[in-house]
Amino acid sequence: FTYVSNAVLATLLAGSRPLRGEVMNVGTGDRTSINDLASSIARACDAAHLAPVHVGTRAGDVRDSLASIDLARSLLGYEPNDDLDAGLRETVDWYREAYASSGNS
């Protein structure tokens, strides 16, 4: 999981390098569980008191996400600008402002 500004940064860095056919991950470099993601979303929405409802595990469920960004670091000099919490907060703030300015407050 990552915020769009990190993906944009990596894309701009890749466009400025003479690389061809390289495949690399872009992310924060931090392991994020689905529970961590749910908590981060709740905090960003000022709803930290809400807790997820857990159900049984299903085949194919993802427990957590960690994309190694080592190759992007070494080939692009990539370092993420925004952590997941900051990105979620910025996203929620943008949606709140867009909703309010649309007259739907």
PDB file of C-alpha atoms in Angstrom:
ATOM      1  CA  PHE A   1       0.000   0.000   0.000  1.00  0.00           C
ATOM      2  CA  THR A   2       1.231   3.471  -0.799  1.00  0.00           C
ATOM      3  CA  TYR A   3       0.048   6.995  -1.450  1.00  0.00           C
ATOM      4  CA  VAL A   4      -0.177   8.249  -5.026  1.00  0.00           C
ATOM      5  CA  SER A   5       2.562  10.861  -4.519  1.00  0.00           C
ATOM      6  CA  ASN A   6       5.054   8.031  -3.970  1.00  0.00           C
ATOM      7  CA  ALA A   7       3.988   6.370  -7.235  1.00  0.00           C
ATOM      8  CA  VAL A   8       4.291   9.694  -9.078  1.00  0.00           C
ATOM      9  CA  LEU A   9       7.752  10.284  -7.611  1.00  0.00           C
ATOM     10  CA  ALA A  10       8.956   6.842  -8.721  1.00  0.00           C
ATOM     11  CA  THR A  11       7.499   7.364 -12.203  1.00  0.00           C
ATOM     12  CA  LEU A  12       9.277  10.710 -12.579  1.00  0.00           C
ATOM     13  CA  LEU A  13      12.543   9.215 -11.343  1.00  0.00           C
ATOM     14  CA  ALA A  14      12.203   6.281 -13.759  1.00  0.00           C
ATOM     15  CA  GLY A  15      11.568   8.660 -16.649  1.00  0.00           C
ATOM     16  CA  SER A  16      14.810  10.472 -15.923  1.00  0.00           C
ATOM     17  CA  ARG A  17      16.965   7.322 -15.955  1.00  0.00           C
ATOM     18  CA  PRO A  18      18.223   5.310 -18.942  1.00  0.00           C
ATOM     19  CA  LEU A  19      16.488   2.106 -17.813  1.00  0.00           C
ATOM     20  CA  ARG A  20      14.738  -0.396 -20.055  1.00  0.00           C
ATOM     21  CA  GLY A  21      12.554  -3.277 -18.999  1.00  0.00           C
ATOM     22  CA  GLU A  22      13.199  -2.984 -15.276  1.00  0.00           C
ATOM     23  CA  VAL A  23      10.362  -4.065 -13.007  1.00  0.00           C
ATOM     24  CA  MET A  24      10.354  -2.715  -9.479  1.00  0.00           C
ATOM     25  CA  ASN A  25       8.010  -2.175  -6.588  1.00  0.00           C
ATOM     26  CA  VAL A  26       6.994   1.203  -5.262  1.00  0.00           C
ATOM     27  CA  GLY A  27       5.651   1.567  -1.749  1.00  0.00           C
ATOM     28  CA  THR A  28       6.506   2.833   1.676  1.00  0.00           C
ATOM     29  CA  GLY A  29       8.887   0.015   2.502  1.00  0.00           C
ATOM     30  CA  ASP A  30       6.820  -0.755   5.608  1.00  0.00           C
ATOM     31  CA  ARG A  31       4.827  -3.929   6.226  1.00  0.00           C
ATOM     32  CA  THR A  32       1.124  -3.121   6.536  1.00  0.00           C
ATOM     33  CA  SER A  33      -1.425  -5.660   7.722  1.00  0.00           C
ATOM     34  CA  ILE A  34      -5.064  -5.410   6.722  1.00  0.00           C
ATOM     35  CA  ASN A  35      -5.823  -4.594  10.375  1.00  0.00           C
ATOM     36  CA  ASP A  36      -3.214  -1.804  10.263  1.00  0.00           C
ATOM     37  CA  LEU A  37      -4.789  -0.485   7.066  1.00  0.00           C
ATOM     38  CA  ALA A  38      -8.277  -0.527   8.609  1.00  0.00           C
ATOM     39  CA  SER A  39      -6.987   1.320  11.686  1.00  0.00           C
ATOM     40  CA  SER A  40      -5.218   3.897   9.513  1.00  0.00           C
ATOM     41  CA  ILE A  41      -8.386   4.525   7.510  1.00  0.00           C
ATOM     42  CA  ALA A  42     -10.437   4.877  10.709  1.00  0.00           C
ATOM     43  CA  ARG A  43      -7.931   7.392  12.131  1.00  0.00           C
ATOM     44  CA  ALA A  44      -7.874   9.374   8.893  1.00  0.00           C
ATOM     45  CA  CYS A  45     -11.680   9.553   9.014  1.00  0.00           C
ATOM     46  CA  ASP A  46     -11.644  10.641  12.671  1.00  0.00           C
ATOM     47  CA  ALA A  47     -13.392   7.377  13.481  1.00  0.00           C
ATOM     48  CA  ALA A  48     -10.681   5.595  15.462  1.00  0.00           C
ATOM     49  CA  HIS A  49     -13.397   4.297  17.801  1.00  0.00           C
ATOM     50  CA  LEU A  50     -14.696   2.043  15.001  1.00  0.00           C
ATOM     51  CA  ALA A  51     -13.310  -1.464  14.918  1.00  0.00           C
ATOM     52  CA  PRO A  52     -13.393  -3.877  11.986  1.00  0.00           C
ATOM     53  CA  VAL A  53     -15.620  -6.933  12.156  1.00  0.00           C
ATOM     54  CA  HIS A  54     -13.501 -10.027  11.641  1.00  0.00           C
ATOM     55  CA  VAL A  55     -14.805 -13.102   9.867  1.00  0.00           C
ATOM     56  CA  GLY A  56     -13.099 -16.374   9.108  1.00  0.00           C
ATOM     57  CA  THR A  57     -10.117 -16.490   6.804  1.00  0.00           C
ATOM     58  CA  ARG A  58     -10.751 -17.382   3.184  1.00  0.00           C
ATOM     59  CA  ALA A  59      -8.477 -18.885   0.567  1.00  0.00           C
ATOM     60  CA  GLY A  60      -6.531 -16.110  -1.118  1.00  0.00           C
ATOM     61  CA  ASP A  61      -6.910 -13.604   1.728  1.00  0.00           C
ATOM     62  CA  VAL A  62      -3.949 -11.247   2.050  1.00  0.00           C
ATOM     63  CA  ARG A  63      -2.692 -10.977   5.616  1.00  0.00           C
ATOM     64  CA  ASP A  64      -0.324  -8.084   5.021  1.00  0.00           C
ATOM     65  CA  SER A  65       1.511  -6.271   2.269  1.00  0.00           C
ATOM     66  CA  LEU A  66       5.193  -5.487   2.000  1.00  0.00           C
ATOM     67  CA  ALA A  67       6.669  -4.612  -1.359  1.00  0.00           C
ATOM     68  CA  SER A  68      10.451  -4.550  -1.355  1.00  0.00           C
ATOM     69  CA  ILE A  69      11.527  -1.164  -2.659  1.00  0.00           C
ATOM     70  CA  ASP A  70      15.233  -2.055  -2.625  1.00  0.00           C
ATOM     71  CA  LEU A  71      15.558  -2.096  -6.430  1.00  0.00           C
ATOM     72  CA  ALA A  72      13.795   1.269  -6.784  1.00  0.00           C
ATOM     73  CA  ARG A  73      16.117   2.672  -4.141  1.00  0.00           C
ATOM     74  CA  SER A  74      19.237   1.408  -5.873  1.00  0.00           C
ATOM     75  CA  LEU A  75      18.284   2.170  -9.496  1.00  0.00           C
ATOM     76  CA  LEU A  76      16.230   5.326  -9.038  1.00  0.00           C
ATOM     77  CA  GLY A  77      17.347   6.764  -5.723  1.00  0.00           C
ATOM     78  CA  TYR A  78      13.698   6.388  -4.696  1.00  0.00           C
ATOM     79  CA  GLU A  79      12.705   7.215  -1.130  1.00  0.00           C
ATOM     80  CA  PRO A  80       9.000   7.491  -0.322  1.00  0.00           C
ATOM     81  CA  ASN A  81       7.840  11.002   0.548  1.00  0.00           C
ATOM     82  CA  ASP A  82       4.590  10.120   2.265  1.00  0.00           C
ATOM     83  CA  ASP A  83       3.746   7.370   4.714  1.00  0.00           C
ATOM     84  CA  LEU A  84       0.391   5.618   4.501  1.00  0.00           C
ATOM     85  CA  ASP A  85      -1.207   7.550   7.379  1.00  0.00           C
ATOM     86  CA  ALA A  86      -0.291  10.926   5.865  1.00  0.00           C
ATOM     87  CA  GLY A  87      -1.557   9.857   2.458  1.00  0.00           C
ATOM     88  CA  LEU A  88      -4.854   8.592   3.832  1.00  0.00           C
ATOM     89  CA  ARG A  89      -5.344  11.786   5.832  1.00  0.00           C
ATOM     90  CA  GLU A  90      -4.694  13.906   2.735  1.00  0.00           C
ATOM     91  CA  THR A  91      -7.132  11.780   0.720  1.00  0.00           C
ATOM     92  CA  VAL A  92      -9.890  12.054   3.331  1.00  0.00           C
ATOM     93  CA  ASP A  93      -9.322  15.820   3.636  1.00  0.00           C
ATOM     94  CA  TRP A  94      -9.572  16.201  -0.151  1.00  0.00           C
ATOM     95  CA  TYR A  95     -12.832  14.240  -0.316  1.00  0.00           C
ATOM     96  CA  ARG A  96     -14.323  16.198   2.573  1.00  0.00           C
ATOM     97  CA  GLU A  97     -13.440  19.500   0.917  1.00  0.00           C
ATOM     98  CA  ALA A  98     -14.727  18.361  -2.485  1.00  0.00           C
ATOM     99  CA  TYR A  99     -17.977  17.130  -0.937  1.00  0.00           C
ATOM    100  CA  ALA A 100     -18.503  20.356   1.026  1.00  0.00           C
ATOM    101  CA  SER A 101     -17.770  22.568  -1.990  1.00  0.00           C
ATOM    102  CA  SER A 102     -20.259  20.603  -4.091  1.00  0.00           C
ATOM    103  CA  GLY A 103     -23.072  21.882  -1.864  1.00  0.00           C
ATOM    104  CA  ASN A 104     -23.675  18.498  -0.261  1.00  0.00           C
ATOM    105  CA  SER A 105     -22.684  19.463   3.254  1.00  0.00           C
TER     106      SER A 105
END
